[in-house]
Amino acid sequence: MINITLPDGTIKQYNKGVTANEIALSISEGLARNVLAAMVNEQTVESSRPIETDAHVRLLTWNDPEGKNVFWHTSAHLMAEAIEQLYPGVKFGIGPCIETGFYYDIDFLDYNISSDDFKRIEDKMAEIVASKQAVVRREVSKQEALDYFTKKGDEYKLELIQDLEDGKITFYDSGTFTDLCRGPHLTSMAPIKAIKLLSLAGAYWRGDEKRKQLTRIYAVTFPKKKELDEYLLLLEEAKKRDHRKIGKELELFTFSQKVGAGLPIWLPKGAALRERLENFLKKVQKTYGYQQVICPHIGNVDLYKTSGHYQKYGQDSFRPISTPQEGEEFFLKPMNCPHHCEIYASKPRSYKDLPLRIAEFGTVYRYEQSGELHGLTRVRGFTQDDAHIFCTSEQLEEEFCKVIDIVLYIFKTLDFKEYIAQVSLRDPNNKEKYIGTDENWQKAENAIMKAAKERNLNTVVEIGEAAFYGPKLDFMVKDAIGRKWQLGTIQVDYNLPERFGLEYIGSDNEKHRPIMIHRAPFGSMERFVAVLIEHTGGNFPLWLTPEQAVILPISEKYHDYAKYVETLLSEKDVRVSIDERGEKTGKKIRDAEMRKVPYMLIVGEKEQNDKTVSVRQHGQIDVGVMSIDDFANFIAEHVQSSLKKD
RNA sequence: GCCGUUGUAGCUCAGUGGUAGAGCACUUCCUUGGUAAGGAAGAGGUCACGAGUUCAACUCUCGUCAACGGCUCCA
């Protein structure tokens, strides 16, 4: 007998060689039906794997992320099997599960697969599922593995096997398909009830652009059709919230081929919205002792040689521009920090000047590969809500914490309820990627970890994700439909002050080197507005929205009254307009709803006589009649309360 | 940058080797209306751009640019 410890701490005795399936069955039949795999001593295994010694066992179902992973991983094999049957001779790369679903990278040789093939493949997959075939794990020797794929002629699998250690190689057989795989897998394809192939993409073999590009097929599967339908609905919802679509509809921004790819043009409504965001942040920063500065959009090449950016990114930047007479070279500013270092260096500094907090909505230009450009989230010209804090090492942690406070306040004000803070550290095995001394890196990394702990942040640590000059803390938010977006960043930097020779005179009358914090709570205005659009679906908070209310006169007879209302409201800073078209009220309401205007003020005979407006709220029905003043006050209070700091 | 797909009116999209169509939006007229589309008429396009094939190209071929889905990258 062996002792099996379950997650709730209970210990049960079973015969040696018991399987997770049997354990589940001993608890309940329902559980047994739903078990997909098991976690045995922190290792996921098949639910059919015999357990030979005392162990901690967690049964994995669809409700566990690990259970989903196994489900999707097996689904990838299912898809491969179907594809192999339909397109004999194709070669397989890798087929892992991903956050939602899975993909398989496949070399289709001469065949040009398209999404028209999806239906066939889905049908074939369903057919295989219906045959209820088992998925069987088998250990093979390295030679056996090599022989199998040599015979099959799959050089990708052979390459994978080369890197594996003999004695640790497993194959999984399912129906006609055998795959090299670490596993674990479902013991049968039967639970895979709903299948959807999603998209095709090219993907380099082993992520190396010099190697062959395979065809990647993304797909997702579920144990219930209903869940697939829900997922497809979520995709639809995401499509509706696409900031590129909404940005166009609400006339916030546009792109022009003539202006150039990746160079967003802010239209009046978008520019006004962005300006409100900037003013909001400026106001917050003022209370935290920041000073605004303005720098030019270009900087001498030497500036970036000093900062180290030239050596690191010079080749991947827009080519320098040069003066016609002297041939002096300038780069379009790719970041603001070197300029800000020069602001620091513009006069001698005393410890009494520190911390010095320099802020700028600085527009920067970076060459992004053409295939990378994407709406407002990935562009070649964008404005950072940037600031650099120069401080002493004693001040570092407190300053860092204050920045965290600003970030969290912004998230709260803009209704991002969930966030994760990612601490990005240097990869200690790859030090040549970074500049600066070990000692400084150590200090910087410690400071970040300490501050994150101090503010009790929900953090994850990523090794090797640091900027080349220092570690950072990045904030990811979850939007209204659960998608994650990276926004603000805070970075500690010991290196730039050194490269720029920045100093201050301490209380000891000696020269010292300040430490720099780079930070951008929004990240960039472009990206932030994009995320805000996707988060709100274009229904911006009242204080931000381009148009807070629209007046809808019932007929032409009330246009004068409508103008009267407009004047009164405008005087009280309500952003309002009149729909004076000769359309019926129903039509005007429909259009205002589509434009996502928060309030519609319907005015006709009654309202004119009583000096009131009939208020309708976006997405709702009639919310009652108010006096003009009451409505103005209502808007003002609403705006104030959403910006209140508590 | 790479692979694949796409590019037709302001927007969403049909369409064909013989020089273009719908709906919405727009303009004008009729209608003066009470909480999600009243009616009619009109205007609007070098069919992304450049070459080539052809008697003839929006359509076929090649190139360029851009967008989209990914890959690689991201100070």
XYZ file of C-alpha atoms (C1' of nucleotides) in Angstrom:
721
model
C 0.000 0.000 0.000
C 1.050 3.587 -0.591
C -0.105 6.853 0.963
C -1.657 9.378 -1.353
C -1.959 12.916 -0.011
C -4.754 14.913 -1.607
C -4.752 18.719 -1.897
C -7.023 19.149 1.134
C -4.442 17.308 3.226
C -6.303 14.030 3.596
C -4.167 10.942 3.201
C -5.641 7.858 1.630
C -4.148 4.443 1.159
C -4.113 2.707 -2.192
C -2.460 -0.284 -3.741
C 0.925 0.360 -5.243
C 0.491 1.239 -8.927
C -2.801 2.978 -8.429
C -3.692 5.498 -11.145
C -5.207 8.952 -10.895
C -8.285 7.586 -12.625
C -8.713 5.003 -9.910
C -8.185 7.547 -7.170
C -10.817 9.762 -8.772
C -13.228 6.887 -9.049
C -12.761 6.138 -5.374
C -13.882 9.686 -4.611
C -16.771 10.077 -7.030
C -17.863 8.940 -10.441
C -18.420 12.479 -11.592
C -14.871 13.388 -10.724
C -13.605 10.294 -12.508
C -15.405 11.383 -15.660
C -13.813 14.818 -15.518
C -10.236 13.936 -14.713
C -7.956 14.936 -17.562
C -4.573 14.357 -15.958
C -2.908 14.433 -12.584
C -0.286 16.369 -10.727
C 1.848 13.834 -8.908
C 4.495 15.417 -6.695
C 4.500 18.626 -8.748
C 4.760 16.762 -12.028
C 1.866 16.471 -14.452
C 1.276 12.934 -15.660
C -1.377 10.945 -17.481
C -4.355 9.961 -15.394
C -3.508 6.370 -16.310
C 0.074 6.459 -15.042
C 0.648 4.017 -12.169
C 1.833 5.671 -8.988
C 4.432 3.526 -7.305
C 5.340 5.428 -4.147
C 3.805 7.708 -1.551
C 2.833 10.894 -3.302
C 0.968 14.161 -3.246
C -1.696 13.923 -5.907
C -3.855 16.614 -7.387
C -6.440 15.530 -9.926
C -6.557 17.895 -12.854
C -9.811 18.762 -14.564
C -10.871 21.382 -17.054
C -11.038 23.833 -14.181
C -7.291 23.662 -13.619
C -4.987 25.581 -15.923
C -2.776 22.486 -16.041
C -5.782 20.409 -17.024
C -6.566 22.759 -19.877
C -2.942 22.598 -20.992
C -3.028 18.831 -21.232
C -6.358 19.003 -23.040
C -5.019 21.431 -25.615
C -1.713 19.697 -25.981
C -3.511 16.468 -26.829
C -5.729 18.448 -29.183
C -2.607 19.522 -31.036
C -1.800 15.850 -31.626
C -5.361 15.316 -32.760
C -5.040 18.107 -35.285
C -1.706 16.750 -36.482
C -3.209 13.303 -36.933
C -6.077 14.702 -38.962
C -3.722 16.778 -41.084
C -1.417 13.856 -41.683
C -4.333 11.784 -42.906
C -5.579 14.552 -45.201
C -2.193 15.719 -46.467
C 0.136 12.725 -46.393
C 3.838 13.480 -46.294
C 3.652 16.800 -44.448
C 6.282 17.301 -41.774
C 5.697 18.420 -38.243
C 7.595 20.949 -36.157
C 6.289 21.625 -32.688
C 2.721 21.661 -31.441
C 2.355 23.151 -27.975
C -0.585 24.461 -26.022
C -0.782 28.212 -25.510
C -2.735 30.477 -23.199
C -5.957 29.716 -25.019
C -5.774 26.738 -27.315
C -2.799 25.410 -29.187
C -0.958 25.506 -32.474
C 1.065 23.180 -34.610
C 3.903 24.275 -36.880
C 3.775 22.231 -40.032
C 5.809 22.048 -43.204
C 3.190 21.545 -45.901
C 5.882 21.134 -48.591
C 4.359 22.308 -51.877
C 0.781 22.421 -50.704
C -0.600 25.905 -50.145
C -2.952 25.551 -47.240
C -5.602 28.190 -46.631
C -8.410 28.727 -44.180
C -10.675 27.053 -46.728
C -9.083 23.808 -45.585
C -10.154 24.347 -41.972
C -13.550 22.739 -42.324
C -12.072 19.521 -43.719
C -9.551 19.354 -40.922
C -12.129 20.058 -38.235
C -14.389 17.388 -39.653
C -11.560 14.889 -39.773
C -10.648 15.720 -36.176
C -14.237 15.167 -35.082
C -14.224 11.861 -36.944
C -11.107 10.760 -35.089
C -12.619 11.798 -31.764
C -15.720 9.763 -32.552
C -13.579 6.686 -33.048
C -12.646 7.054 -29.378
C -9.058 6.090 -30.015
C -6.679 5.897 -27.115
C -3.542 7.975 -26.666
C -0.703 5.765 -25.513
C 2.586 6.778 -23.998
C 5.651 4.762 -24.850
C 9.267 5.128 -23.855
C 11.750 4.710 -26.663
C 15.498 4.746 -26.958
C 17.153 7.616 -28.756
C 18.169 5.292 -31.588
C 14.643 3.995 -31.939
C 13.342 7.541 -32.055
C 15.895 8.581 -34.665
C 15.136 5.507 -36.759
C 11.424 6.185 -36.712
C 11.662 9.773 -37.911
C 14.475 9.013 -40.357
C 12.175 6.501 -41.959
C 9.341 8.982 -41.888
C 11.610 11.678 -43.314
C 10.746 14.336 -40.750
C 13.919 16.357 -40.260
C 12.300 18.655 -37.727
C 11.565 15.895 -35.273
C 15.024 14.456 -35.880
C 16.562 17.757 -34.946
C 14.520 17.857 -31.754
C 15.576 14.316 -30.866
C 19.261 15.169 -31.375
C 19.012 17.562 -28.440
C 17.352 15.022 -26.159
C 18.996 12.705 -23.706
C 18.742 8.993 -24.319
C 16.446 7.277 -21.867
C 14.196 10.278 -21.510
C 12.442 10.087 -24.839
C 8.780 9.296 -25.102
C 6.457 8.763 -28.037
C 2.726 9.122 -28.007
C 0.670 6.941 -30.309
C -2.833 7.916 -31.229
C -4.514 6.112 -34.080
C -2.306 6.405 -37.139
C -0.186 9.172 -35.678
C 2.945 8.888 -33.611
C 4.577 11.962 -32.166
C 7.684 12.714 -30.233
C 6.400 14.292 -27.075
C 7.196 14.838 -23.462
C 3.511 14.706 -22.630
C 1.487 14.223 -20.593
C -1.675 13.697 -22.560
C -5.283 12.742 -22.215
C -5.629 8.998 -22.299
C -8.209 9.318 -25.025
C -9.318 11.919 -27.540
C -12.917 11.353 -26.502
C -13.322 14.423 -24.213
C -12.526 16.779 -27.103
C -16.041 17.723 -28.040
C -15.766 21.122 -29.693
C -13.089 22.031 -32.238
C -12.300 25.268 -34.016
C -9.350 26.090 -36.228
C -8.695 29.785 -35.849
C -5.921 31.108 -38.034
C -2.849 30.481 -40.111
C 0.498 32.158 -39.817
C 4.066 31.730 -40.867
C 6.495 30.833 -38.100
C 10.194 30.215 -38.407
C 11.439 26.838 -37.401
C 12.771 27.296 -33.876
C 12.025 31.013 -34.064
C 15.086 31.588 -36.225
C 14.513 33.881 -39.170
C 17.341 32.282 -41.091
C 15.598 28.937 -41.065
C 12.659 27.613 -42.940
C 9.284 29.136 -42.301
C 6.620 26.624 -41.383
C 2.882 27.098 -41.449
C 1.449 27.563 -38.006
C -2.178 26.627 -37.488
C -3.839 28.059 -34.414
C -6.839 26.244 -33.025
C -8.818 25.783 -29.862
C -10.885 22.950 -28.443
C -13.300 22.531 -25.558
C -14.986 19.721 -23.683
C -18.364 21.315 -24.330
C -19.798 23.027 -27.370
C -21.202 25.728 -25.152
C -17.736 26.741 -24.053
C -16.574 27.040 -27.623
C -19.571 29.250 -28.372
C -18.719 31.423 -25.393
C -15.146 31.674 -26.537
C -16.169 32.628 -30.054
C -18.446 35.241 -28.541
C -15.486 36.647 -26.634
C -13.538 36.868 -29.889
C -16.476 38.719 -31.412
C -16.527 41.052 -28.439
C -12.798 41.667 -28.816
C -13.363 42.486 -32.479
C -16.042 45.001 -31.571
C -13.656 46.678 -29.150
C -10.768 46.845 -31.594
C -9.290 50.304 -31.085
C -8.518 50.608 -34.790
C -12.186 50.189 -35.635
C -13.504 52.375 -32.822
C -10.826 54.985 -33.387
C -12.051 55.334 -36.942
C -15.737 55.318 -36.037
C -15.355 57.893 -33.287
C -12.924 59.948 -35.356
C -10.166 59.834 -32.772
C -7.164 59.153 -34.994
C -6.230 58.093 -38.494
C -3.295 56.957 -40.567
C -2.237 58.155 -43.967
C -0.055 56.353 -46.453
C 1.288 59.711 -47.506
C 2.316 60.653 -43.976
C 3.821 57.228 -43.504
C 3.219 53.858 -41.914
C 3.101 53.753 -38.139
C 2.728 57.506 -37.765
C -0.609 58.155 -36.081
C -2.482 61.353 -36.819
C -4.648 62.551 -33.966
C -7.964 63.981 -35.111
C -9.605 66.792 -33.106
C -11.647 64.490 -30.867
C -8.757 62.154 -30.207
C -6.349 65.001 -29.630
C -8.734 66.551 -27.106
C -9.146 63.256 -25.316
C -5.409 62.756 -25.194
C -4.936 66.285 -23.926
C -7.351 65.629 -21.077
C -5.346 62.549 -20.138
C -2.124 64.539 -20.244
C -3.536 67.320 -18.122
C -4.831 64.790 -15.652
C -1.389 63.255 -15.283
C 0.347 66.636 -15.188
C -1.864 67.617 -12.300
C -1.115 64.404 -10.418
C 2.589 64.780 -11.064
C 2.575 68.364 -9.874
C 1.355 67.205 -6.484
C 4.265 64.743 -6.461
C 6.784 67.503 -7.142
C 7.487 66.927 -10.828
C 8.601 69.758 -13.096
C 7.628 69.825 -16.760
C 10.307 70.381 -19.386
C 10.338 70.482 -23.175
C 13.095 69.118 -25.389
C 13.654 69.156 -29.148
C 12.785 66.186 -31.325
C 16.343 65.564 -32.481
C 19.645 65.176 -30.730
C 23.261 65.079 -31.804
C 24.612 61.600 -32.509
C 27.201 62.168 -29.769
C 24.403 62.382 -27.227
C 23.445 58.807 -28.016
C 27.028 57.656 -28.142
C 27.356 58.941 -24.602
C 24.151 57.260 -23.493
C 25.097 53.976 -25.158
C 21.953 53.854 -27.245
C 23.946 54.454 -30.403
C 26.040 51.355 -29.900
C 22.979 49.325 -28.982
C 20.353 50.593 -31.421
C 22.113 52.890 -33.885
C 21.748 50.402 -36.729
C 18.069 49.841 -35.990
C 17.155 53.519 -35.884
C 15.962 55.898 -38.538
C 19.129 56.978 -40.320
C 20.651 60.147 -38.877
C 19.928 63.451 -40.523
C 22.800 65.840 -41.098
C 23.397 69.533 -41.470
C 24.114 70.565 -45.074
C 27.173 72.676 -44.297
C 28.974 71.011 -41.417
C 27.769 67.458 -41.887
C 26.872 67.239 -38.214
C 24.692 64.215 -37.547
C 21.473 64.125 -35.560
C 19.113 61.332 -34.627
C 15.399 61.672 -34.330
C 14.966 61.394 -30.584
C 14.277 57.731 -29.759
C 13.978 58.377 -26.010
C 14.010 61.359 -23.693
C 16.469 60.271 -21.036
C 19.701 61.600 -22.597
C 18.134 65.038 -23.016
C 16.971 64.945 -19.426
C 20.444 63.989 -18.277
C 21.667 67.148 -19.957
C 19.021 69.116 -18.100
C 20.389 67.677 -14.895
C 23.897 68.564 -16.002
C 22.955 72.123 -16.960
C 24.076 73.414 -13.596
C 25.846 72.162 -10.495
C 23.502 70.210 -8.224
C 23.428 69.959 -4.484
C 21.952 67.155 -2.434
C 19.369 69.757 -1.492
C 18.108 69.714 -5.110
C 17.346 66.018 -4.938
C 15.171 64.295 -5.714
C 14.886 66.177 -8.975
C 11.855 65.028 -10.952
C 11.810 66.044 -14.603
C 8.735 65.254 -16.659
C 7.955 65.620 -20.323
C 5.355 64.387 -22.726
C 8.163 63.631 -25.093
C 7.486 62.507 -28.630
C 9.994 59.920 -29.776
C 10.635 58.099 -33.036
C 11.753 54.546 -33.319
C 12.194 52.429 -36.364
C 9.933 49.436 -36.003
C 9.995 46.694 -38.596
C 7.172 47.186 -41.068
C 5.503 43.912 -40.119
C 5.383 45.009 -36.511
C 3.209 48.062 -36.877
C -0.192 47.694 -35.328
C -2.811 50.398 -34.810
C -1.810 52.699 -31.983
C -0.118 49.967 -29.978
C 2.955 49.658 -32.138
C 3.979 52.773 -34.024
C 7.053 54.625 -35.218
C 6.289 57.956 -33.608
C 4.734 58.205 -30.182
C 4.600 60.333 -27.080
C 5.820 58.990 -23.789
C 4.446 60.331 -20.523
C 8.041 60.272 -19.503
C 9.841 61.473 -16.410
C 13.233 60.972 -14.865
C 13.879 61.179 -11.197
C 17.411 61.895 -10.076
C 17.929 60.950 -6.457
C 20.364 59.668 -3.869
C 20.529 56.020 -2.993
C 18.862 56.795 0.338
C 15.917 58.286 -1.539
C 15.645 55.565 -4.132
C 13.194 53.257 -2.484
C 10.827 55.989 -1.369
C 10.881 57.602 -4.818
C 10.234 54.261 -6.417
C 7.295 53.689 -4.098
C 5.868 57.100 -4.950
C 5.953 56.229 -8.619
C 4.118 53.015 -7.862
C 1.512 55.114 -6.065
C 1.007 57.278 -9.150
C 0.612 54.226 -11.360
C -1.905 52.625 -9.041
C -3.851 55.861 -8.725
C -4.107 56.084 -12.497
C -5.300 52.503 -12.782
C -7.918 53.167 -10.153
C -9.143 56.377 -11.745
C -9.437 54.713 -15.130
C -11.126 51.656 -13.736
C -8.478 49.054 -14.418
C -9.363 46.759 -11.575
C -6.773 44.040 -12.031
C -3.093 44.366 -12.677
C 0.115 42.389 -12.432
C 3.502 43.951 -11.765
C 6.308 42.242 -13.638
C 9.800 42.594 -12.230
C 12.253 42.210 -15.103
C 15.754 41.277 -14.091
C 18.988 40.731 -15.956
C 19.828 37.300 -17.283
C 22.957 36.530 -15.260
C 24.119 34.067 -17.935
C 23.990 36.629 -20.685
C 25.688 39.651 -19.199
C 27.108 40.981 -22.449
C 23.616 42.079 -23.415
C 23.692 44.705 -20.691
C 25.822 47.667 -19.698
C 26.916 48.547 -16.191
C 28.670 46.902 -13.287
C 27.459 43.843 -11.405
C 27.366 45.897 -8.255
C 25.029 48.507 -9.731
C 22.760 45.864 -11.179
C 22.576 44.157 -7.845
C 21.673 47.405 -6.099
C 19.055 48.335 -8.680
C 17.415 44.920 -8.667
C 17.260 44.912 -4.900
C 15.694 48.356 -4.814
C 12.913 47.285 -7.157
C 12.174 44.086 -5.291
C 12.076 45.978 -2.028
C 9.748 48.678 -3.342
C 7.403 46.113 -4.875
C 7.260 44.360 -1.557
C 6.820 47.606 0.351
C 3.743 48.462 -1.763
C 2.512 44.918 -1.550
C 2.290 44.509 -5.314
C 1.041 41.423 -7.022
C 4.316 40.582 -8.796
C 5.859 38.066 -11.125
C 9.598 37.950 -11.765
C 11.017 37.511 -15.276
C 14.693 36.802 -15.754
C 16.319 38.273 -18.843
C 13.600 40.822 -19.560
C 15.445 43.852 -18.173
C 16.303 46.893 -20.293
C 19.933 46.911 -21.339
C 20.768 49.626 -18.827
C 18.755 48.476 -15.860
C 16.037 46.328 -14.313
C 12.418 47.400 -14.510
C 8.976 46.998 -13.089
C 6.278 46.794 -15.747
C 2.586 46.971 -15.091
C 0.102 44.854 -16.981
C -3.585 45.531 -16.638
C -6.515 43.283 -17.355
C -9.219 44.919 -19.407
C -12.968 44.594 -19.119
C -13.021 41.315 -21.037
C -10.006 39.798 -19.343
C -7.245 40.514 -21.824
C -3.837 41.553 -20.548
C -2.086 44.694 -21.724
C 1.273 46.054 -20.809
C 1.183 49.672 -19.772
C 3.404 51.627 -17.454
C 7.004 50.977 -16.634
C 9.422 52.035 -13.903
C 13.135 51.459 -14.321
C 16.105 51.950 -12.051
C 19.255 53.108 -13.746
C 22.728 53.497 -12.271
C 24.337 53.535 -15.669
C 23.211 56.659 -17.467
C 24.239 58.996 -14.613
C 27.642 57.415 -14.835
C 27.891 57.698 -18.600
C 26.839 61.342 -18.446
C 29.098 62.019 -15.470
C 26.206 63.389 -13.410
C 27.083 64.569 -9.931
C 25.794 66.349 -6.914
C 27.545 67.855 -3.926
C 26.574 65.992 -0.782
C 26.260 67.343 2.746
C 29.840 66.124 3.189
C 30.909 68.608 0.485
C 32.028 65.689 -1.662
C 30.889 64.789 -5.166
C 28.408 61.934 -5.480
C 26.608 60.248 -8.310
C 22.813 60.395 -8.440
C 20.636 57.420 -9.361
C 18.036 57.743 -12.074
C 14.511 56.376 -12.219
C 12.863 56.247 -15.638
C 9.118 56.008 -15.472
C 6.040 56.263 -17.684
C 2.749 55.342 -16.005
C 0.786 55.302 -19.263
C 3.716 53.957 -21.257
C 2.863 56.009 -24.286
C -0.168 58.132 -24.993
C -0.825 56.170 -28.158
C -0.704 52.796 -26.532
C -2.616 53.928 -23.498
C -5.445 55.411 -25.526
C -5.582 52.175 -27.530
C -5.883 50.123 -24.357
C -8.430 52.519 -22.931
C -10.527 52.151 -26.072
C -10.378 48.366 -25.904
C -11.096 48.421 -22.181
C -14.107 50.699 -22.419
C -15.250 49.695 -25.900
C -15.232 53.407 -26.729
C -17.542 54.260 -23.824
C -15.061 56.541 -22.142
C -15.541 57.868 -18.646
C -17.479 61.107 -18.645
C -14.476 63.260 -17.784
C -12.579 61.997 -20.815
C -15.183 61.434 -23.466
C -15.086 63.781 -26.470
C -18.773 64.624 -26.354
C -20.565 64.466 -23.016
C -24.037 65.275 -24.257
C -25.944 65.969 -27.433
C -29.089 68.039 -27.606
C -31.817 66.531 -29.766
C -34.563 68.988 -30.664
C -37.850 67.252 -31.474
C -38.316 69.547 -34.432
C -36.978 72.682 -36.001
C -39.316 74.746 -33.858
C -37.131 74.069 -30.834
C -33.746 74.876 -32.356
C -33.657 78.235 -30.606
C -34.300 76.621 -27.275
C -31.671 73.965 -28.077
C -29.155 76.748 -28.708
C -30.104 78.345 -25.439
C -29.475 75.050 -23.626
C -26.182 74.588 -25.447
C -24.980 78.032 -24.421
C -25.880 77.502 -20.779
C -24.221 74.092 -20.638
C -21.107 75.221 -22.483
C -20.719 78.040 -20.004
C -20.587 75.391 -17.324
C -17.941 73.434 -19.245
C -20.184 70.656 -20.448
C -19.013 69.365 -23.823
C -22.229 69.464 -25.782
C -23.516 69.833 -29.338
C -26.872 69.993 -31.123
C -28.182 67.569 -33.718
C -29.962 70.038 -35.988
C -30.608 67.652 -38.846
C -34.134 67.361 -40.173
C -34.420 63.816 -38.870
C -36.935 62.277 -36.529
C -36.048 61.902 -32.877
C -35.747 58.127 -33.143
C -33.095 58.520 -35.803
C -31.186 61.147 -33.847
C -31.206 58.920 -30.797
C -29.977 55.982 -32.777
C -27.081 57.990 -34.211
C -26.147 59.420 -30.818
C -26.202 55.902 -29.371
C -23.882 54.708 -32.116
C -21.536 57.586 -31.396
C -21.584 56.460 -27.760
C -22.496 59.910 -26.463
C -23.174 59.450 -22.730
C -26.208 61.753 -22.495
C -28.907 62.708 -24.955
C -30.949 65.762 -24.091
C -34.282 65.720 -25.829
C -35.973 69.097 -26.036
C -39.439 69.876 -27.333
C -42.469 71.822 -26.337
C -42.637 70.672 -22.714
C -38.948 71.251 -22.044
C -39.047 74.652 -23.702
C -41.952 75.745 -21.520
C -40.425 74.387 -18.318
C -36.778 75.327 -19.152
C -35.736 71.694 -18.733
C -34.144 68.864 -20.697
C -35.369 65.297 -20.990
C -32.343 63.122 -20.281
C -31.600 59.805 -21.876
C -28.476 57.917 -20.893
C -26.385 55.943 -23.378
C -27.428 52.320 -23.480
C -30.453 52.996 -21.315
C -33.849 54.535 -21.687
C -35.329 57.814 -20.563
C -33.888 58.730 -17.171
C -36.177 61.682 -16.495
C -36.476 65.427 -16.825
C -33.969 67.823 -15.252
C -33.525 71.558 -15.169
C -30.596 72.771 -17.251
C -28.646 73.782 -14.165
C -29.286 70.468 -12.478
C -27.970 68.634 -15.484
C -24.826 70.788 -15.599
C -24.244 70.203 -11.901
C -24.886 66.523 -12.305
C -22.168 66.298 -14.968
C -19.759 68.410 -12.930
C -20.227 66.273 -9.827
C -19.852 63.090 -11.794
C -16.585 64.295 -13.324
C -15.253 65.492 -10.000
C -16.031 62.314 -8.141
C -14.334 60.126 -10.735
C -11.148 62.177 -10.415
C -11.234 62.323 -6.659
C -8.191 61.045 -4.846
C -8.863 59.151 -1.677
C 12.545 42.345 -42.300
C 10.114 37.215 -43.231
C 5.576 34.020 -44.596
C 0.435 34.230 -45.866
C -3.994 37.159 -47.054
C -5.992 41.708 -48.707
C -6.384 46.743 -51.254
C -13.153 48.881 -55.608
C -17.245 55.671 -53.168
C -16.209 58.840 -46.559
C -17.582 53.655 -44.148
C -18.961 48.217 -44.830
C -18.623 45.293 -48.973
C -20.570 42.964 -54.119
C -18.555 42.506 -59.122
C -16.448 41.464 -64.388
C -10.667 40.656 -70.094
C -15.002 45.138 -73.360
C -13.477 51.700 -69.114
C -18.169 50.022 -62.283
C -22.473 48.523 -58.308
C -25.331 48.016 -53.204
C -26.311 49.591 -48.167
C -24.984 53.351 -44.728
C -22.967 58.364 -44.547
C -23.258 63.142 -47.504
C -26.318 67.272 -50.383
C -31.229 69.038 -51.783
C -36.484 68.658 -51.475
C -40.961 66.740 -48.987
C -42.218 65.545 -44.047
C -42.092 69.109 -38.165
C -41.796 64.377 -35.752
C -41.336 62.501 -28.222
C -36.777 57.987 -26.802
C -32.440 52.975 -31.592
C -33.304 53.812 -38.958
C -39.890 58.638 -42.400
C -39.893 59.375 -47.969
C -37.813 61.050 -52.707
C -34.058 62.888 -55.775
C -28.854 63.971 -56.367
C -23.740 64.087 -55.957
C -19.580 61.078 -55.148
C -14.599 56.267 -57.823
C -7.355 57.224 -62.258
C -11.081 50.159 -59.026
C -3.711 51.553 -53.817
C 0.574 53.030 -57.104
C 4.045 51.820 -61.321
C 5.382 48.808 -65.306
C 4.230 44.640 -68.642
C 0.923 41.198 -71.684
C -3.404 42.391 -74.885
C -7.100 45.409 -80.137
C -8.783 46.238 -75.070
C -6.664 45.528 -67.969
C -10.340 47.336 -62.316
C -9.873 42.087 -63.885
C -3.982 38.504 -66.137
C 1.757 38.936 -64.908
C 5.745 41.449 -62.333
C 7.312 45.263 -59.023
C 6.300 49.064 -55.185
C 3.423 50.870 -51.122
C -0.111 50.053 -47.300
C -3.402 47.200 -44.167
C -4.574 42.503 -41.776
C -2.960 37.465 -39.249
C 1.433 35.540 -37.360
C 7.048 34.964 -36.797
C 11.467 37.654 -35.354
C 12.260 42.398 -32.753
C 10.875 46.126 -29.014
C 15.668 51.753 -25.717
